[in-house]
mmCIF file with all atom_site columns, C-alpha atoms in Angstrom:
data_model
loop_
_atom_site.group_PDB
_atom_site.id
_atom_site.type_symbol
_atom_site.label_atom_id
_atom_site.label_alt_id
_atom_site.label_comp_id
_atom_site.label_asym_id
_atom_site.label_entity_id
_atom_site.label_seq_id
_atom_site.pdbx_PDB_ins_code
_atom_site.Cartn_x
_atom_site.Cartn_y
_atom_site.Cartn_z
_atom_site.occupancy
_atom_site.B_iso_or_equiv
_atom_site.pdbx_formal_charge
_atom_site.auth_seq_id
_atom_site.auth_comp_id
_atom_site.auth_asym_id
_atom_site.auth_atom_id
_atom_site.pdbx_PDB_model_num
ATOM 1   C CA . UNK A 1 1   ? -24.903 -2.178  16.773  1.00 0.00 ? 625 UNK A CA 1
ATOM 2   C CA . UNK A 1 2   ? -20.786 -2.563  16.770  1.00 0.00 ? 626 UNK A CA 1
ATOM 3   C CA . UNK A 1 3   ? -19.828 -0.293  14.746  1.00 0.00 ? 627 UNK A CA 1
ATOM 4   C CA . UNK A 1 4   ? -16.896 -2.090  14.428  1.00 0.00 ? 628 UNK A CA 1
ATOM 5   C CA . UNK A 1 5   ? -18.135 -4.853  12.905  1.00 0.00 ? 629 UNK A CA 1
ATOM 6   C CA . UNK A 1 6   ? -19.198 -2.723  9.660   1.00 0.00 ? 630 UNK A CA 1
ATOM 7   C CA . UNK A 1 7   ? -17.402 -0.758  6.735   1.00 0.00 ? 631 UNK A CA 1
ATOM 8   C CA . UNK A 1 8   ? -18.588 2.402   5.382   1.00 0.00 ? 632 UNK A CA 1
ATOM 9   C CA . UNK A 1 9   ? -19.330 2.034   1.315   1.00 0.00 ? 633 UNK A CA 1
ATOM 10  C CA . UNK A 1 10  ? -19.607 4.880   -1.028  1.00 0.00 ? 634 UNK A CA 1
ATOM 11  C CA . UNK A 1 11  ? -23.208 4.281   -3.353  1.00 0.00 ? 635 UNK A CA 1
ATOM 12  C CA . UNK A 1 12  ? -22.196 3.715   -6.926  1.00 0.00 ? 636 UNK A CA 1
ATOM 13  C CA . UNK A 1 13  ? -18.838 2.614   -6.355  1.00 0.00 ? 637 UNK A CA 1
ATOM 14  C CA . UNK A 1 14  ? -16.659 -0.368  -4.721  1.00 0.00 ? 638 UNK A CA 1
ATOM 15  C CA . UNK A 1 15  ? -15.200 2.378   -2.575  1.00 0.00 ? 639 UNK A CA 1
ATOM 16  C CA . UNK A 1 16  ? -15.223 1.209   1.091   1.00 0.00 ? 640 UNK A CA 1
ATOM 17  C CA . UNK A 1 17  ? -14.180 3.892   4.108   1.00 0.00 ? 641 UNK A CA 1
ATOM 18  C CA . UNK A 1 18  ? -11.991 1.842   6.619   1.00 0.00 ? 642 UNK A CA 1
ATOM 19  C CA . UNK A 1 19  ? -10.205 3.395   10.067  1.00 0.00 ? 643 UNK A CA 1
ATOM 20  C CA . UNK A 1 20  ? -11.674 6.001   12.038  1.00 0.00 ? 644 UNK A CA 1
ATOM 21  C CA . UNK A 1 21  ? -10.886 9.063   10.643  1.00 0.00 ? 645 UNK A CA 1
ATOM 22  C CA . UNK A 1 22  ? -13.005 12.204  9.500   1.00 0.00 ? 646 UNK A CA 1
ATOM 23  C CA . UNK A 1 23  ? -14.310 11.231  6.405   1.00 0.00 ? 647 UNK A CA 1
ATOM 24  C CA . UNK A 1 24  ? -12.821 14.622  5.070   1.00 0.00 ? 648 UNK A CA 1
ATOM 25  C CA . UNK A 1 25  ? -9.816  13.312  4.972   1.00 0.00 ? 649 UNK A CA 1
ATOM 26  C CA . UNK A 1 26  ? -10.720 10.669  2.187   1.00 0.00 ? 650 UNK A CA 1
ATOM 27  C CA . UNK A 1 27  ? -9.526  11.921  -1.213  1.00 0.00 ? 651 UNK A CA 1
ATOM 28  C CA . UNK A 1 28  ? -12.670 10.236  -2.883  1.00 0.00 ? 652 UNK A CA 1
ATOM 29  C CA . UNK A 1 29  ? -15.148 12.164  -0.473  1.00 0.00 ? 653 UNK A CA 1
ATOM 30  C CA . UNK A 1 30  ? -13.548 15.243  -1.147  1.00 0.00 ? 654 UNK A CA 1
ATOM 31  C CA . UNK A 1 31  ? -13.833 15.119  -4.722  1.00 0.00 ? 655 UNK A CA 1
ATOM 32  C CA . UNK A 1 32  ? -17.509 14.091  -4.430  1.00 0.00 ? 656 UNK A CA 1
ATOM 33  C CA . UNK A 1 33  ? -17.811 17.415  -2.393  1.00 0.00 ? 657 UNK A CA 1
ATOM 34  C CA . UNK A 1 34  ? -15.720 19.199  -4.753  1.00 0.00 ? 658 UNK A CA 1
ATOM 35  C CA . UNK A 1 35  ? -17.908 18.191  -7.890  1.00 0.00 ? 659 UNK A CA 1
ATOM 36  C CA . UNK A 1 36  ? -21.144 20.161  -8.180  1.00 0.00 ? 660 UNK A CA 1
ATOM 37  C CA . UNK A 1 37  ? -23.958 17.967  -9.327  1.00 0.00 ? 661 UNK A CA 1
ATOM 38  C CA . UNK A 1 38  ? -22.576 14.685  -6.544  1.00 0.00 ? 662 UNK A CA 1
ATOM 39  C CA . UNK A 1 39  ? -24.309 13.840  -3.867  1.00 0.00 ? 663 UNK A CA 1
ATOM 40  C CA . UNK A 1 40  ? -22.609 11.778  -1.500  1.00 0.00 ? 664 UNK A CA 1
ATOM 41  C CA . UNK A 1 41  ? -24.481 8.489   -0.347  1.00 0.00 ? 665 UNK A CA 1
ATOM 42  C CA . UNK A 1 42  ? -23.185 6.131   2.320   1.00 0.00 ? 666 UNK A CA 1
ATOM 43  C CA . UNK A 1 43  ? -24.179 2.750   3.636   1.00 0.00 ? 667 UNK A CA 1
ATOM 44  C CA . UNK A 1 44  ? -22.764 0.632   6.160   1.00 0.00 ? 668 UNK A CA 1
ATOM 45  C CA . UNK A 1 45  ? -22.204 -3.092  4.626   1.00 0.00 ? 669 UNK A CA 1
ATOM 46  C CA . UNK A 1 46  ? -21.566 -5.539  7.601   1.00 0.00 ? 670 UNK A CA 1
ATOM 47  C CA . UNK A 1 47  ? -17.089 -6.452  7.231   1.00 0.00 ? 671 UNK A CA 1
ATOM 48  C CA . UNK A 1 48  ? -17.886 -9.704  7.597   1.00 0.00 ? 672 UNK A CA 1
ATOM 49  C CA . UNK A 1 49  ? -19.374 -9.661  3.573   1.00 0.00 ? 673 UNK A CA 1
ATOM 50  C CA . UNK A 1 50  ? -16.757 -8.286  2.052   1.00 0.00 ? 674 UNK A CA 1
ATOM 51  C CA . UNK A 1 51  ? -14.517 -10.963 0.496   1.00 0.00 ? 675 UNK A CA 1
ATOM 52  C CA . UNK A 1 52  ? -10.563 -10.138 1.099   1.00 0.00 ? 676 UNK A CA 1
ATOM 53  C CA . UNK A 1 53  ? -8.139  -10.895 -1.004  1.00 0.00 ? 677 UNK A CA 1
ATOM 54  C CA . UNK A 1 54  ? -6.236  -13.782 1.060   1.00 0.00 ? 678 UNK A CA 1
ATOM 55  C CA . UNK A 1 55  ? -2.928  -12.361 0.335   1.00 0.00 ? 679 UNK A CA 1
ATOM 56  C CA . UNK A 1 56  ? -2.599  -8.462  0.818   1.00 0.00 ? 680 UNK A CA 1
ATOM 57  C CA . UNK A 1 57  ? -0.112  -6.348  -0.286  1.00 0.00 ? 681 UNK A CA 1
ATOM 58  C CA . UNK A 1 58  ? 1.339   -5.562  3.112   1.00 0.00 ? 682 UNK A CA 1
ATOM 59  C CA . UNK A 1 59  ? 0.789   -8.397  5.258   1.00 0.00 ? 683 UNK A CA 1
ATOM 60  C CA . UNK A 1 60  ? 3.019   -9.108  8.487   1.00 0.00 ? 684 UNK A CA 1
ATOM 61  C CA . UNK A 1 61  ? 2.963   -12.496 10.004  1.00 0.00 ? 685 UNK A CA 1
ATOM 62  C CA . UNK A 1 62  ? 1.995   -12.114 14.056  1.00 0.00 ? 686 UNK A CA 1
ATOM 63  C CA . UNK A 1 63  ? 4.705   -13.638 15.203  1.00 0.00 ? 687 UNK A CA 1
ATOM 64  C CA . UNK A 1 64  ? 7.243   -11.450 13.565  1.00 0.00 ? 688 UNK A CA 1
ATOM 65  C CA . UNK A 1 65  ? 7.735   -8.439  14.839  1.00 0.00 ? 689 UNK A CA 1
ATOM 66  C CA . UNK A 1 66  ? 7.190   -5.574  12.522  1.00 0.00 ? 690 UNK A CA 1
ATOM 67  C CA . UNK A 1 67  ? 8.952   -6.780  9.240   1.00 0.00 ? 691 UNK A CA 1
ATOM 68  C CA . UNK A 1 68  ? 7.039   -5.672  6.355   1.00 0.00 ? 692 UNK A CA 1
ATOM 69  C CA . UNK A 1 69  ? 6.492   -8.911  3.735   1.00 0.00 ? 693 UNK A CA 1
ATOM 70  C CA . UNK A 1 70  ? 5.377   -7.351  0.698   1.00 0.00 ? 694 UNK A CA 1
ATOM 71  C CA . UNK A 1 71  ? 3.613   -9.577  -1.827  1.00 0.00 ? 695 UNK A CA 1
ATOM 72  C CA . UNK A 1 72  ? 4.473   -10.630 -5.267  1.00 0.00 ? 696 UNK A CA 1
ATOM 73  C CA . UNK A 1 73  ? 1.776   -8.512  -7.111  1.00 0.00 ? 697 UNK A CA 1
ATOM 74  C CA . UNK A 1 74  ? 0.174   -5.078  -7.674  1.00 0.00 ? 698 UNK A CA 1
ATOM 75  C CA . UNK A 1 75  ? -3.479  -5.668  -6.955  1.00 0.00 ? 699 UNK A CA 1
ATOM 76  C CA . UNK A 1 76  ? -4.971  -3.572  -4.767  1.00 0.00 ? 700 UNK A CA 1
ATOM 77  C CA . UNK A 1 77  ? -7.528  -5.167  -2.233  1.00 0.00 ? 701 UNK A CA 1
ATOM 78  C CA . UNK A 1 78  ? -9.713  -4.825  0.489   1.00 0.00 ? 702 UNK A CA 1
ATOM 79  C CA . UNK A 1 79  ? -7.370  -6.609  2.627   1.00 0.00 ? 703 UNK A CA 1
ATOM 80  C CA . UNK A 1 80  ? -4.338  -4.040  1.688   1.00 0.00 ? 704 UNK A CA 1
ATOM 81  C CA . UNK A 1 81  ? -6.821  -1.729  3.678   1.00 0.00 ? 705 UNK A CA 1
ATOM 82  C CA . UNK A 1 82  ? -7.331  -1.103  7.444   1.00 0.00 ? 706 UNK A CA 1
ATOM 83  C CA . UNK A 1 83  ? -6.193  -3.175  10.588  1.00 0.00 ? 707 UNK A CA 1
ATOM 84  C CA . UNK A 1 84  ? -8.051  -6.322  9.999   1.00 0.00 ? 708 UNK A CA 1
ATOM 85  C CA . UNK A 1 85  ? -7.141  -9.415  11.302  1.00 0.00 ? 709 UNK A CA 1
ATOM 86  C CA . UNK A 1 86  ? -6.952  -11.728 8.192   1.00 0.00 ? 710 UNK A CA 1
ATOM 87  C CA . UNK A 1 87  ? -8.542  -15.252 9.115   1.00 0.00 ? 711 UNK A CA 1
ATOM 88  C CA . UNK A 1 88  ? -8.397  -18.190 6.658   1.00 0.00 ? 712 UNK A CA 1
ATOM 89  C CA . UNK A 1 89  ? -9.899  -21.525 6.295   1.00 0.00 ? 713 UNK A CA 1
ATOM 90  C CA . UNK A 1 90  ? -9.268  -24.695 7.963   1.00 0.00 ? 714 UNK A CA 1
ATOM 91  C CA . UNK A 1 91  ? -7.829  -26.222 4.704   1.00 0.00 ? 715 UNK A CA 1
ATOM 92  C CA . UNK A 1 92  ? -5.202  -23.638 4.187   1.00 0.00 ? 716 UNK A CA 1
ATOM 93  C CA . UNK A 1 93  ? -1.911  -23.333 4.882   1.00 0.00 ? 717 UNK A CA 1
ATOM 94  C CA . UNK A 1 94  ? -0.683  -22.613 8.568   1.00 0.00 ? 718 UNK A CA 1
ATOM 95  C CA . UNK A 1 95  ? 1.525   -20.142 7.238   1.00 0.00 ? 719 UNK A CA 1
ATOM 96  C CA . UNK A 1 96  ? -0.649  -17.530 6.479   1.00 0.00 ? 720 UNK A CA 1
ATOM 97  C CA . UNK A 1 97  ? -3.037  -18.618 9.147   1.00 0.00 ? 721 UNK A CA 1
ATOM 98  C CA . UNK A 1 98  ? -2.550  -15.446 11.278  1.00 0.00 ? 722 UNK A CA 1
ATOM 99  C CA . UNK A 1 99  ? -1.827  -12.343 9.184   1.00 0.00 ? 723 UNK A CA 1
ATOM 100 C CA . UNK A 1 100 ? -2.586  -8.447  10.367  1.00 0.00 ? 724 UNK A CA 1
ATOM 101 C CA . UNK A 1 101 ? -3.226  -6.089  7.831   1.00 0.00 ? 725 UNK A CA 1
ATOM 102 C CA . UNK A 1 102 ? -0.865  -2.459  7.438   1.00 0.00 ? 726 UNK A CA 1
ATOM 103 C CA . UNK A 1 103 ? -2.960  -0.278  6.655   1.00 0.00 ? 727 UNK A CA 1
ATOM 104 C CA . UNK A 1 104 ? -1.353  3.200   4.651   1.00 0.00 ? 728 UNK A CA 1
ATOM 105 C CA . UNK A 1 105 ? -2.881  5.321   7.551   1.00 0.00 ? 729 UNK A CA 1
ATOM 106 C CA . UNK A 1 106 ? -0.720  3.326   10.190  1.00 0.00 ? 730 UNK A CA 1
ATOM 107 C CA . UNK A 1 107 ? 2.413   3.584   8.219   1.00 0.00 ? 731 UNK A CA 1
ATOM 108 C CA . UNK A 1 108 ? 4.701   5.059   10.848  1.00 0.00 ? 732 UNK A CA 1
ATOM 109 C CA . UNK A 1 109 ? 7.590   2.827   10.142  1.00 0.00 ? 733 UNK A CA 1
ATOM 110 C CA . UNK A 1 110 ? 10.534  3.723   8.048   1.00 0.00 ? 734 UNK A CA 1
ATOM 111 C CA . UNK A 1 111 ? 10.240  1.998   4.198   1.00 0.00 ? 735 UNK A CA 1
ATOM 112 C CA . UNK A 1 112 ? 13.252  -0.251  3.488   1.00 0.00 ? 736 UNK A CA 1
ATOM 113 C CA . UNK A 1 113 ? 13.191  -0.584  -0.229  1.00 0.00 ? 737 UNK A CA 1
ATOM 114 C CA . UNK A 1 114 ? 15.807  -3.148  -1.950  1.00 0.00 ? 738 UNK A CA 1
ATOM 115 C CA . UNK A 1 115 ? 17.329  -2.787  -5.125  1.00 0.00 ? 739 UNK A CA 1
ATOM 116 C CA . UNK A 1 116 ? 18.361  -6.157  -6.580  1.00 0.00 ? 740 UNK A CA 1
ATOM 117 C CA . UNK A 1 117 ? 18.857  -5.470  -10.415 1.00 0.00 ? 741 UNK A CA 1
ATOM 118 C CA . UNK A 1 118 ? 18.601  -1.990  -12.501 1.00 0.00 ? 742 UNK A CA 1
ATOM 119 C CA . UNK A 1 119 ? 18.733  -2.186  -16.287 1.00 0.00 ? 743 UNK A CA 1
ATOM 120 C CA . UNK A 1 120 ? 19.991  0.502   -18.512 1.00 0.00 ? 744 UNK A CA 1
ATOM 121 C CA . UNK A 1 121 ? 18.562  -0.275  -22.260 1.00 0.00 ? 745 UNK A CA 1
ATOM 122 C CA . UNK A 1 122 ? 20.131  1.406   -25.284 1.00 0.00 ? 746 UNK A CA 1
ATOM 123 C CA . UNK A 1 123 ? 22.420  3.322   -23.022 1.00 0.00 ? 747 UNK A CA 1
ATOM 124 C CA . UNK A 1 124 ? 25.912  4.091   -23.405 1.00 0.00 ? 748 UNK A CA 1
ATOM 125 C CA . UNK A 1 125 ? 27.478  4.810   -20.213 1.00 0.00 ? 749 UNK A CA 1
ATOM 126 C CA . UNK A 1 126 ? 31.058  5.136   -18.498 1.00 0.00 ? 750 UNK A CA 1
ATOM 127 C CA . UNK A 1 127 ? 31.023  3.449   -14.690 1.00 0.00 ? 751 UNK A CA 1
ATOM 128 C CA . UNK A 1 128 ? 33.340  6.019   -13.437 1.00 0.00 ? 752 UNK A CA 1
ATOM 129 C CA . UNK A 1 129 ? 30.984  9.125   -14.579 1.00 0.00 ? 753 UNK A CA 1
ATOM 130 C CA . UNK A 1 130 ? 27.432  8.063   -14.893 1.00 0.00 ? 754 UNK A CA 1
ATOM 131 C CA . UNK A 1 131 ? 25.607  8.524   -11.809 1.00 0.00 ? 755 UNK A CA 1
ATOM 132 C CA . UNK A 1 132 ? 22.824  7.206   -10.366 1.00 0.00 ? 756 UNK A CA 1
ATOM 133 C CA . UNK A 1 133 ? 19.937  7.504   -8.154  1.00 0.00 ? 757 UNK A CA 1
ATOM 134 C CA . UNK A 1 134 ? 17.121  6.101   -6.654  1.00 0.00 ? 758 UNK A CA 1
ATOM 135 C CA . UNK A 1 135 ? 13.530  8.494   -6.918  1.00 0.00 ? 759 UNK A CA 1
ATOM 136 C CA . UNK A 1 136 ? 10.449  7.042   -4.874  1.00 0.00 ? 760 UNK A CA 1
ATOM 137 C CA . UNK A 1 137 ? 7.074   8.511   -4.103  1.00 0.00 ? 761 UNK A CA 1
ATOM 138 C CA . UNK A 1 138 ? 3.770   7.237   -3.149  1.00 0.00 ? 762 UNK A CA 1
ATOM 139 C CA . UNK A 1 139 ? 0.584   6.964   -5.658  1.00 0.00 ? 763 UNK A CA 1
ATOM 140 C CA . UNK A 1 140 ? -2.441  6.054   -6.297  1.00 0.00 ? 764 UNK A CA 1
ATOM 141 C CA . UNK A 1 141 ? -2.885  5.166   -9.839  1.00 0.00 ? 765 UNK A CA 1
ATOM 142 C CA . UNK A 1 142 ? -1.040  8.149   -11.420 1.00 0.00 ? 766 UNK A CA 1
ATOM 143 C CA . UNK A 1 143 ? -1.811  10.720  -8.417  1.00 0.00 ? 767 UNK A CA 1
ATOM 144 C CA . UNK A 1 144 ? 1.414   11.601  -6.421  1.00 0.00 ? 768 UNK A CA 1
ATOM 145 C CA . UNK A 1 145 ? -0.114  11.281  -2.876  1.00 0.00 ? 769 UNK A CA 1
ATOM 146 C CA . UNK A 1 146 ? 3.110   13.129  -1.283  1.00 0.00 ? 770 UNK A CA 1
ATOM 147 C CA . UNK A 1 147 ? 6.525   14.760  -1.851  1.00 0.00 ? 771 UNK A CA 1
ATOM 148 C CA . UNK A 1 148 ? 8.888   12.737  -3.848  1.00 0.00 ? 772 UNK A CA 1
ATOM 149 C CA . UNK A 1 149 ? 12.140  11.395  -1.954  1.00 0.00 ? 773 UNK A CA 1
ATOM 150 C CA . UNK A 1 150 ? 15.089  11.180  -4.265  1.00 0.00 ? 774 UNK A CA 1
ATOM 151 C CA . UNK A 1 151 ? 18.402  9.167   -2.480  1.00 0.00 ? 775 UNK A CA 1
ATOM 152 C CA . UNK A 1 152 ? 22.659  11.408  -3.420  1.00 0.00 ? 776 UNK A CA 1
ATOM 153 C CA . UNK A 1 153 ? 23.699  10.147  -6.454  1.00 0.00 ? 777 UNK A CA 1
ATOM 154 C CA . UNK A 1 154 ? 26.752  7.876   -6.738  1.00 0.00 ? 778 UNK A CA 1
ATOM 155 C CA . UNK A 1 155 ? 28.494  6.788   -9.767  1.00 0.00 ? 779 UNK A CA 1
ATOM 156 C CA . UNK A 1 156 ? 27.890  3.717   -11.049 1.00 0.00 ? 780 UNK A CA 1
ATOM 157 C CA . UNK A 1 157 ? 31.864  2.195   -10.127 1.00 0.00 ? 781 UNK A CA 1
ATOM 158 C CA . UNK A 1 158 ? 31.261  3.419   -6.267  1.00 0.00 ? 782 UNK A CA 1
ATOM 159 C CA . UNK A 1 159 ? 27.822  1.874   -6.716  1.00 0.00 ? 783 UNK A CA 1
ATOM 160 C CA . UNK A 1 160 ? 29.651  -1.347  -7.298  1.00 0.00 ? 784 UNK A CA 1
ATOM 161 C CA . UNK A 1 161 ? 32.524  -0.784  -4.911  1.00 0.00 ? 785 UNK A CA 1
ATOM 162 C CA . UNK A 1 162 ? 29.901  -0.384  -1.801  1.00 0.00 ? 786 UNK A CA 1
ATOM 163 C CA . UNK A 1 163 ? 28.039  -4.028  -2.796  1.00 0.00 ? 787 UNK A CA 1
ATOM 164 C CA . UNK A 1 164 ? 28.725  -7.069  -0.574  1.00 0.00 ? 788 UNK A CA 1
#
């Protein structure tokens, strides 16, 4: 058996366990541990019958090299998860014919995060006093998975000043 070729899937849930790490170091086994009347059951489901969401959050194109294309919604899938090689059918488009998978347990790259608009509602401000600044984190539903990163605040008129 390739154990490749299968996913491990946590009984009673659509939890799957993707990578190889020490299955300690899944947040939803240790809670299972953690709570007193669980008892954790595993099967392995063959990969190939899990259905992937054809566009994943993080997807990369093969050819280019390393540049994060993030998608246009907030579902989590399958596909977001794990260094699979995302195959599609003859009938669809050539674009997204090849795309690898980033999984959150690869994620040694720096995150480039873009700012194109900010709105201020109900707000009175001054541009030459009122400061911003940009606060980003990682979570999982409402669960702060690490520290929280927060970028020097500038005033709003430098803010402006520094844009192309």
């Amino acid at each position: 058996m390739d154990s490749s070729q299968y996913l491990l899937k946590i009984n009673g849930t659509l939890e799957y366990l993707l990578e190889n790490h020490r299955l300690i170091q899944y947040r939803i086994i240790q809670e299972i541990l953690l709570t007193n009347n669980s008892v954790l059951q595993l099967s392995a489901i063959p990969r190939q019958s899990i259905e992937f969401e054809d566009e994943p959050i993080y997807a990369i194109h093969a050819a280019i090299s390393g540049e994060f294309r993030p998608r246009s919604h907030s579902i989590i899938s399958l596909g977001s998860l794990g260094n699979v090689i995302m195959s599609t059918t003859a009938t669809a488009s050539r674009r997204r014919a090849q795309q690898v998978v980033v999984s959150s347990w690869s994620l040694d790259r720096k995150l480039l995060i873009k700012i194109h608009s900010a709105h201020i509602n109900q707000l009175q401000f001054n541009n030459d006093i009122t400061r911003v600044a940009v606060m980003v984190g990682i979570f999982h539903g409402g669960e702060m998975l690490c520290d929280s990163h927060i970028t020097t605040p500038i005033t709003l008129a430098d803010l402006v000043k520094s844009s192309p």
